[in-house]
Amino acid sequence: MTRAGDLIAALEALASDEEREKYTRYFPPDPEAPFIGVRMGAVFELAKTALELPADELEALLEQPTHEVRALACSIMGKSAARPKTSPSRRDELYELYLRRHDRIDQWDLVDLAARDVVGGYLLDRDRSVLAGLAASEFWPERRTALVATFAFLRRGELDDAYELAETLADDREPLVQKALGWVLRAAGDHDRPRLTEFVERHAATMPRVALRAAIEHYDKPERARILAIR
């Protein structure tokens, strides 16, 4: 069975200075969470080889400072949770691990790799009140998780949870939460445009522009201009 140490060694063998430099365009330098320079495409391919990695080995990956190693853990978790044949017990352990070690899932890309399928997919037929707790967190990645998780519901045309969270986070000042909010609202609007219009008209005067512009991206130009002009 593939273990965490083998996967880390495989990633390190793929690293390059050229790829590490590219990450500086999207992430500020952080000596406590360095990049070693592995393409995300290669990370995702490696993840496919380890979809049965035990939870304790996944946690060992999450404990690593290297960003690509933690991205690998989140990719494994997301891909494993998305598989139809994944057992209920495996889904349970992935969900529990994600929430328990959210301190290590602390960047937007790490959230986006796993939140929809690990958290949202798990909650499809369960009580979803945990999302309200995440949305109230002072730790912005947890607020982003709450939003990204709702994509699992939006796939089924279930909009209420997304809008409840949007009401809570409409004025959130964190740009990485604002972006997720805009994407969620845009997806909800693809199912029910009038409901989105009513929401953005109520919040346009105070909602951060990053979120508002993303939410109405699929509107025609005159309608976008009308909503953006609301003050």
PDB file of C-alpha atoms in Angstrom:
ATOM      1  CA  MET A   1       0.000   0.000   0.000  1.00  0.00           C
ATOM      2  CA  THR A   2       1.246   3.459  -0.881  1.00  0.00           C
ATOM      3  CA  ARG A   3       2.200   5.405   2.201  1.00  0.00           C
ATOM      4  CA  ALA A   4       2.617   9.104   2.889  1.00  0.00           C
ATOM      5  CA  GLY A   5       6.421   8.959   2.735  1.00  0.00           C
ATOM      6  CA  ASP A   6       6.369   7.342  -0.699  1.00  0.00           C
ATOM      7  CA  LEU A   7       3.998  10.004  -2.021  1.00  0.00           C
ATOM      8  CA  ILE A   8       6.144  12.823  -0.621  1.00  0.00           C
ATOM      9  CA  ALA A   9       9.217  11.336  -2.271  1.00  0.00           C
ATOM     10  CA  ALA A  10       7.348  11.062  -5.570  1.00  0.00           C
ATOM     11  CA  LEU A  11       6.359  14.725  -5.375  1.00  0.00           C
ATOM     12  CA  GLU A  12       9.880  15.853  -4.538  1.00  0.00           C
ATOM     13  CA  ALA A  13      11.161  13.998  -7.610  1.00  0.00           C
ATOM     14  CA  LEU A  14       8.816  16.071  -9.767  1.00  0.00           C
ATOM     15  CA  ALA A  15       9.803  19.464  -8.347  1.00  0.00           C
ATOM     16  CA  SER A  16      11.520  22.183 -10.359  1.00  0.00           C
ATOM     17  CA  ASP A  17      12.654  25.744  -9.748  1.00  0.00           C
ATOM     18  CA  GLU A  18      10.727  26.909 -12.833  1.00  0.00           C
ATOM     19  CA  GLU A  19       7.435  25.578 -11.524  1.00  0.00           C
ATOM     20  CA  ARG A  20       8.088  26.960  -8.038  1.00  0.00           C
ATOM     21  CA  GLU A  21       8.562  30.435  -9.511  1.00  0.00           C
ATOM     22  CA  LYS A  22       5.173  30.235 -11.242  1.00  0.00           C
ATOM     23  CA  TYR A  23       3.378  29.867  -7.920  1.00  0.00           C
ATOM     24  CA  THR A  24       4.563  33.294  -6.811  1.00  0.00           C
ATOM     25  CA  ARG A  25       1.981  34.774  -9.217  1.00  0.00           C
ATOM     26  CA  TYR A  26      -0.869  33.378  -7.144  1.00  0.00           C
ATOM     27  CA  PHE A  27       0.441  32.948  -3.609  1.00  0.00           C
ATOM     28  CA  PRO A  28       2.503  35.310  -1.469  1.00  0.00           C
ATOM     29  CA  PRO A  29       5.765  33.786  -0.214  1.00  0.00           C
ATOM     30  CA  ASP A  30       5.303  31.959   3.085  1.00  0.00           C
ATOM     31  CA  PRO A  31       8.330  30.225   4.609  1.00  0.00           C
ATOM     32  CA  GLU A  32       6.012  28.171   6.827  1.00  0.00           C
ATOM     33  CA  ALA A  33       4.082  26.823   3.792  1.00  0.00           C
ATOM     34  CA  PRO A  34       6.603  26.668   0.948  1.00  0.00           C
ATOM     35  CA  PHE A  35       6.094  25.449  -2.593  1.00  0.00           C
ATOM     36  CA  ILE A  36       8.618  23.012  -4.000  1.00  0.00           C
ATOM     37  CA  GLY A  37       7.540  23.492  -7.623  1.00  0.00           C
ATOM     38  CA  VAL A  38       5.288  20.634  -8.739  1.00  0.00           C
ATOM     39  CA  ARG A  39       2.604  21.242 -11.379  1.00  0.00           C
ATOM     40  CA  MET A  40      -0.894  20.770  -9.989  1.00  0.00           C
ATOM     41  CA  GLY A  41      -1.677  18.492 -12.918  1.00  0.00           C
ATOM     42  CA  ALA A  42       1.063  16.165 -11.710  1.00  0.00           C
ATOM     43  CA  VAL A  43      -0.241  16.393  -8.139  1.00  0.00           C
ATOM     44  CA  PHE A  44      -3.702  15.349  -9.327  1.00  0.00           C
ATOM     45  CA  GLU A  45      -2.345  12.426 -11.341  1.00  0.00           C
ATOM     46  CA  LEU A  46      -0.433  11.198  -8.314  1.00  0.00           C
ATOM     47  CA  ALA A  47      -3.579  11.527  -6.199  1.00  0.00           C
ATOM     48  CA  LYS A  48      -5.382   9.067  -8.485  1.00  0.00           C
ATOM     49  CA  THR A  49      -2.889   6.377  -7.488  1.00  0.00           C
ATOM     50  CA  ALA A  50      -3.649   6.727  -3.768  1.00  0.00           C
ATOM     51  CA  LEU A  51      -7.425   6.976  -3.415  1.00  0.00           C
ATOM     52  CA  GLU A  52      -7.475   4.312  -0.705  1.00  0.00           C
ATOM     53  CA  LEU A  53      -4.797   6.007   1.424  1.00  0.00           C
ATOM     54  CA  PRO A  54      -5.813   5.529   5.081  1.00  0.00           C
ATOM     55  CA  ALA A  55      -6.966   8.522   7.074  1.00  0.00           C
ATOM     56  CA  ASP A  56      -3.888   8.496   9.313  1.00  0.00           C
ATOM     57  CA  GLU A  57      -1.639   8.684   6.249  1.00  0.00           C
ATOM     58  CA  LEU A  58      -3.743  11.506   4.812  1.00  0.00           C
ATOM     59  CA  GLU A  59      -3.358  13.346   8.086  1.00  0.00           C
ATOM     60  CA  ALA A  60       0.404  12.820   7.899  1.00  0.00           C
ATOM     61  CA  LEU A  61       0.342  14.549   4.500  1.00  0.00           C
ATOM     62  CA  LEU A  62      -1.741  17.402   5.877  1.00  0.00           C
ATOM     63  CA  GLU A  63       0.792  17.860   8.670  1.00  0.00           C
ATOM     64  CA  GLN A  64       3.511  18.638   6.142  1.00  0.00           C
ATOM     65  CA  PRO A  65       4.380  22.307   5.568  1.00  0.00           C
ATOM     66  CA  THR A  66       4.870  21.888   1.811  1.00  0.00           C
ATOM     67  CA  HIS A  67       1.895  23.233  -0.092  1.00  0.00           C
ATOM     68  CA  GLU A  68       1.895  20.614  -2.832  1.00  0.00           C
ATOM     69  CA  VAL A  69       1.936  17.817  -0.242  1.00  0.00           C
ATOM     70  CA  ARG A  70      -1.162  19.213   1.433  1.00  0.00           C
ATOM     71  CA  ALA A  71      -2.729  19.768  -1.992  1.00  0.00           C
ATOM     72  CA  LEU A  72      -2.097  16.101  -2.695  1.00  0.00           C
ATOM     73  CA  ALA A  73      -3.904  15.135   0.511  1.00  0.00           C
ATOM     74  CA  CYS A  74      -6.885  17.322  -0.361  1.00  0.00           C
ATOM     75  CA  SER A  75      -6.977  16.009  -3.923  1.00  0.00           C
ATOM     76  CA  ILE A  76      -6.979  12.414  -2.676  1.00  0.00           C
ATOM     77  CA  MET A  77      -9.772  13.254  -0.248  1.00  0.00           C
ATOM     78  CA  GLY A  78     -11.884  15.002  -2.862  1.00  0.00           C
ATOM     79  CA  LYS A  79     -11.420  12.351  -5.538  1.00  0.00           C
ATOM     80  CA  SER A  80     -12.039   9.522  -3.085  1.00  0.00           C
ATOM     81  CA  ALA A  81     -15.240  11.123  -1.779  1.00  0.00           C
ATOM     82  CA  ALA A  82     -16.487  11.732  -5.334  1.00  0.00           C
ATOM     83  CA  ARG A  83     -16.229   8.084  -6.382  1.00  0.00           C
ATOM     84  CA  PRO A  84     -19.612   6.322  -6.452  1.00  0.00           C
ATOM     85  CA  LYS A  85     -18.076   3.118  -5.115  1.00  0.00           C
ATOM     86  CA  THR A  86     -16.545   4.764  -2.043  1.00  0.00           C
ATOM     87  CA  SER A  87     -17.942   3.143   1.105  1.00  0.00           C
ATOM     88  CA  PRO A  88     -20.017   5.031   3.696  1.00  0.00           C
ATOM     89  CA  SER A  89     -17.321   4.398   6.316  1.00  0.00           C
ATOM     90  CA  ARG A  90     -14.689   5.954   4.055  1.00  0.00           C
ATOM     91  CA  ARG A  91     -16.903   9.000   3.491  1.00  0.00           C
ATOM     92  CA  ASP A  92     -17.342   9.280   7.251  1.00  0.00           C
ATOM     93  CA  GLU A  93     -13.597   9.303   7.907  1.00  0.00           C
ATOM     94  CA  LEU A  94     -12.865  11.789   5.120  1.00  0.00           C
ATOM     95  CA  TYR A  95     -15.525  14.196   6.401  1.00  0.00           C
ATOM     96  CA  GLU A  96     -14.306  13.900   9.980  1.00  0.00           C
ATOM     97  CA  LEU A  97     -10.682  14.380   8.957  1.00  0.00           C
ATOM     98  CA  TYR A  98     -11.444  17.434   6.828  1.00  0.00           C
ATOM     99  CA  LEU A  99     -13.270  19.237   9.625  1.00  0.00           C
ATOM    100  CA  ARG A 100     -10.917  18.137  12.386  1.00  0.00           C
ATOM    101  CA  ARG A 101      -7.800  19.241  10.514  1.00  0.00           C
ATOM    102  CA  HIS A 102      -9.183  22.334   8.844  1.00  0.00           C
ATOM    103  CA  ASP A 103      -6.260  24.161  10.434  1.00  0.00           C
ATOM    104  CA  ARG A 104      -4.104  22.522   7.737  1.00  0.00           C
ATOM    105  CA  ILE A 105      -6.604  23.235   4.952  1.00  0.00           C
ATOM    106  CA  ASP A 106      -5.802  26.903   5.065  1.00  0.00           C
ATOM    107  CA  GLN A 107      -5.589  28.140   1.472  1.00  0.00           C
ATOM    108  CA  TRP A 108      -8.265  28.703  -1.150  1.00  0.00           C
ATOM    109  CA  ASP A 109      -7.035  25.964  -3.466  1.00  0.00           C
ATOM    110  CA  LEU A 110      -6.906  23.389  -0.683  1.00  0.00           C
ATOM    111  CA  VAL A 111     -10.512  24.158   0.236  1.00  0.00           C
ATOM    112  CA  ASP A 112     -11.613  23.995  -3.381  1.00  0.00           C
ATOM    113  CA  LEU A 113     -10.018  20.591  -3.942  1.00  0.00           C
ATOM    114  CA  ALA A 114     -12.122  18.838  -1.321  1.00  0.00           C
ATOM    115  CA  ALA A 115     -14.955  20.881   0.202  1.00  0.00           C
ATOM    116  CA  ARG A 116     -17.614  20.140  -2.415  1.00  0.00           C
ATOM    117  CA  ASP A 117     -17.283  16.352  -2.336  1.00  0.00           C
ATOM    118  CA  VAL A 118     -15.909  15.667   1.144  1.00  0.00           C
ATOM    119  CA  VAL A 119     -18.188  18.073   3.019  1.00  0.00           C
ATOM    120  CA  GLY A 120     -21.041  18.924   0.648  1.00  0.00           C
ATOM    121  CA  GLY A 121     -21.358  15.412  -0.719  1.00  0.00           C
ATOM    122  CA  TYR A 122     -21.424  13.974   2.784  1.00  0.00           C
ATOM    123  CA  LEU A 123     -24.206  16.341   3.827  1.00  0.00           C
ATOM    124  CA  LEU A 124     -26.462  15.722   0.833  1.00  0.00           C
ATOM    125  CA  ASP A 125     -28.856  13.561   2.831  1.00  0.00           C
ATOM    126  CA  ARG A 126     -27.920  14.745   6.320  1.00  0.00           C
ATOM    127  CA  ASP A 127     -28.487  17.706   8.573  1.00  0.00           C
ATOM    128  CA  ARG A 128     -26.562  20.655   7.152  1.00  0.00           C
ATOM    129  CA  SER A 129     -26.463  22.922  10.196  1.00  0.00           C
ATOM    130  CA  VAL A 130     -22.679  22.433  10.450  1.00  0.00           C
ATOM    131  CA  LEU A 131     -22.365  24.827   7.511  1.00  0.00           C
ATOM    132  CA  ALA A 132     -23.811  27.685   9.548  1.00  0.00           C
ATOM    133  CA  GLY A 133     -21.103  27.097  12.142  1.00  0.00           C
ATOM    134  CA  LEU A 134     -18.412  27.155   9.481  1.00  0.00           C
ATOM    135  CA  ALA A 135     -19.877  30.342   8.017  1.00  0.00           C
ATOM    136  CA  ALA A 136     -19.647  32.002  11.435  1.00  0.00           C
ATOM    137  CA  SER A 137     -15.979  31.068  11.896  1.00  0.00           C
ATOM    138  CA  GLU A 138     -13.274  33.698  12.287  1.00  0.00           C
ATOM    139  CA  PHE A 139     -11.020  31.446  10.181  1.00  0.00           C
ATOM    140  CA  TRP A 140     -11.776  32.487   6.603  1.00  0.00           C
ATOM    141  CA  PRO A 141     -11.004  29.075   5.003  1.00  0.00           C
ATOM    142  CA  GLU A 142     -13.871  27.603   7.050  1.00  0.00           C
ATOM    143  CA  ARG A 143     -16.216  30.264   5.696  1.00  0.00           C
ATOM    144  CA  ARG A 144     -15.054  29.423   2.193  1.00  0.00           C
ATOM    145  CA  THR A 145     -15.630  25.722   2.892  1.00  0.00           C
ATOM    146  CA  ALA A 146     -19.243  26.434   3.862  1.00  0.00           C
ATOM    147  CA  LEU A 147     -19.833  28.105   0.506  1.00  0.00           C
ATOM    148  CA  VAL A 148     -17.931  25.664  -1.692  1.00  0.00           C
ATOM    149  CA  ALA A 149     -19.720  22.726  -0.055  1.00  0.00           C
ATOM    150  CA  THR A 150     -23.038  23.998  -1.412  1.00  0.00           C
ATOM    151  CA  PHE A 151     -21.954  23.207  -4.976  1.00  0.00           C
ATOM    152  CA  ALA A 152     -22.895  19.606  -4.144  1.00  0.00           C
ATOM    153  CA  PHE A 153     -26.448  20.786  -3.422  1.00  0.00           C
ATOM    154  CA  LEU A 154     -26.609  23.127  -6.405  1.00  0.00           C
ATOM    155  CA  ARG A 155     -25.880  20.171  -8.683  1.00  0.00           C
ATOM    156  CA  ARG A 156     -29.240  18.770  -7.561  1.00  0.00           C
ATOM    157  CA  GLY A 157     -31.003  22.109  -7.958  1.00  0.00           C
ATOM    158  CA  GLU A 158     -31.179  22.661  -4.186  1.00  0.00           C
ATOM    159  CA  LEU A 159     -30.662  26.394  -3.665  1.00  0.00           C
ATOM    160  CA  ASP A 160     -31.847  27.191  -0.145  1.00  0.00           C
ATOM    161  CA  ASP A 161     -28.609  26.400   1.707  1.00  0.00           C
ATOM    162  CA  ALA A 162     -26.565  28.485  -0.709  1.00  0.00           C
ATOM    163  CA  TYR A 163     -28.839  31.482  -0.219  1.00  0.00           C
ATOM    164  CA  GLU A 164     -28.947  31.097   3.567  1.00  0.00           C
ATOM    165  CA  LEU A 165     -25.161  31.191   3.663  1.00  0.00           C
ATOM    166  CA  ALA A 166     -25.087  34.043   1.179  1.00  0.00           C
ATOM    167  CA  GLU A 167     -27.284  36.105   3.489  1.00  0.00           C
ATOM    168  CA  THR A 168     -24.772  35.496   6.286  1.00  0.00           C
ATOM    169  CA  LEU A 169     -21.688  36.204   4.174  1.00  0.00           C
ATOM    170  CA  ALA A 170     -22.970  38.872   1.796  1.00  0.00           C
ATOM    171  CA  ASP A 171     -20.849  41.557   3.452  1.00  0.00           C
ATOM    172  CA  ASP A 172     -17.804  39.386   4.235  1.00  0.00           C
ATOM    173  CA  ARG A 173     -14.634  41.448   3.821  1.00  0.00           C
ATOM    174  CA  GLU A 174     -12.250  38.593   3.001  1.00  0.00           C
ATOM    175  CA  PRO A 175     -11.595  38.604  -0.778  1.00  0.00           C
ATOM    176  CA  LEU A 176     -11.163  34.824  -0.925  1.00  0.00           C
ATOM    177  CA  VAL A 177     -14.591  34.400   0.656  1.00  0.00           C
ATOM    178  CA  GLN A 178     -16.060  37.073  -1.614  1.00  0.00           C
ATOM    179  CA  LYS A 179     -14.904  35.202  -4.710  1.00  0.00           C
ATOM    180  CA  ALA A 180     -16.437  31.935  -3.528  1.00  0.00           C
ATOM    181  CA  LEU A 181     -19.659  33.735  -2.667  1.00  0.00           C
ATOM    182  CA  GLY A 182     -19.875  35.182  -6.164  1.00  0.00           C
ATOM    183  CA  TRP A 183     -19.293  31.796  -7.808  1.00  0.00           C
ATOM    184  CA  VAL A 184     -21.938  30.115  -5.640  1.00  0.00           C
ATOM    185  CA  LEU A 185     -24.493  32.808  -6.395  1.00  0.00           C
ATOM    186  CA  ARG A 186     -23.721  32.639 -10.113  1.00  0.00           C
ATOM    187  CA  ALA A 187     -24.297  28.882 -10.081  1.00  0.00           C
ATOM    188  CA  ALA A 188     -27.532  29.335  -8.137  1.00  0.00           C
ATOM    189  CA  GLY A 189     -28.633  31.942 -10.664  1.00  0.00           C
ATOM    190  CA  ASP A 190     -28.186  29.460 -13.477  1.00  0.00           C
ATOM    191  CA  HIS A 191     -31.031  27.492 -11.859  1.00  0.00           C
ATOM    192  CA  ASP A 192     -33.262  30.429 -10.891  1.00  0.00           C
ATOM    193  CA  ARG A 193     -32.373  33.839 -12.336  1.00  0.00           C
ATOM    194  CA  PRO A 194     -35.214  35.811 -10.680  1.00  0.00           C
ATOM    195  CA  ARG A 195     -34.163  34.606  -7.233  1.00  0.00           C
ATOM    196  CA  LEU A 196     -30.591  35.736  -7.839  1.00  0.00           C
ATOM    197  CA  THR A 197     -31.779  39.091  -9.161  1.00  0.00           C
ATOM    198  CA  GLU A 198     -33.849  39.684  -6.036  1.00  0.00           C
ATOM    199  CA  PHE A 199     -30.852  38.813  -3.851  1.00  0.00           C
ATOM    200  CA  VAL A 200     -28.322  41.028  -5.606  1.00  0.00           C
ATOM    201  CA  GLU A 201     -30.726  43.950  -5.801  1.00  0.00           C
ATOM    202  CA  ARG A 202     -31.104  43.837  -2.010  1.00  0.00           C
ATOM    203  CA  HIS A 203     -27.365  43.541  -1.377  1.00  0.00           C
ATOM    204  CA  ALA A 204     -25.790  45.474  -4.246  1.00  0.00           C
ATOM    205  CA  ALA A 205     -25.295  48.632  -2.200  1.00  0.00           C
ATOM    206  CA  THR A 206     -23.135  46.917   0.432  1.00  0.00           C
ATOM    207  CA  MET A 207     -21.919  43.679  -1.148  1.00  0.00           C
ATOM    208  CA  PRO A 208     -18.210  43.669  -2.074  1.00  0.00           C
ATOM    209  CA  ARG A 209     -17.743  44.243  -5.796  1.00  0.00           C
ATOM    210  CA  VAL A 210     -15.673  41.085  -6.241  1.00  0.00           C
ATOM    211  CA  ALA A 211     -18.622  38.952  -5.173  1.00  0.00           C
ATOM    212  CA  LEU A 212     -21.251  41.033  -6.945  1.00  0.00           C
ATOM    213  CA  ARG A 213     -19.477  41.041 -10.298  1.00  0.00           C
ATOM    214  CA  ALA A 214     -18.945  37.278 -10.161  1.00  0.00           C
ATOM    215  CA  ALA A 215     -22.567  36.668  -9.188  1.00  0.00           C
ATOM    216  CA  ILE A 216     -23.976  38.537 -12.190  1.00  0.00           C
ATOM    217  CA  GLU A 217     -21.352  37.484 -14.726  1.00  0.00           C
ATOM    218  CA  HIS A 218     -23.947  35.587 -16.795  1.00  0.00           C
ATOM    219  CA  TYR A 219     -26.293  38.589 -17.075  1.00  0.00           C
ATOM    220  CA  ASP A 220     -26.295  40.677 -20.222  1.00  0.00           C
ATOM    221  CA  LYS A 221     -24.320  43.914 -20.165  1.00  0.00           C
ATOM    222  CA  PRO A 222     -27.227  46.356 -19.583  1.00  0.00           C
ATOM    223  CA  GLU A 223     -28.555  44.293 -16.671  1.00  0.00           C
ATOM    224  CA  ARG A 224     -25.095  44.049 -15.103  1.00  0.00           C
ATOM    225  CA  ALA A 225     -24.709  47.816 -15.398  1.00  0.00           C
ATOM    226  CA  ARG A 226     -28.105  48.405 -13.797  1.00  0.00           C
ATOM    227  CA  ILE A 227     -27.311  46.224 -10.792  1.00  0.00           C
ATOM    228  CA  LEU A 228     -23.800  47.607 -10.333  1.00  0.00           C
ATOM    229  CA  ALA A 229     -25.263  51.125 -10.315  1.00  0.00           C
ATOM    230  CA  ILE A 230     -27.479  50.389  -7.303  1.00  0.00           C
ATOM    231  CA  ARG A 231     -26.328  52.426  -4.337  1.00  0.00           C
TER     232      ARG A 231
END
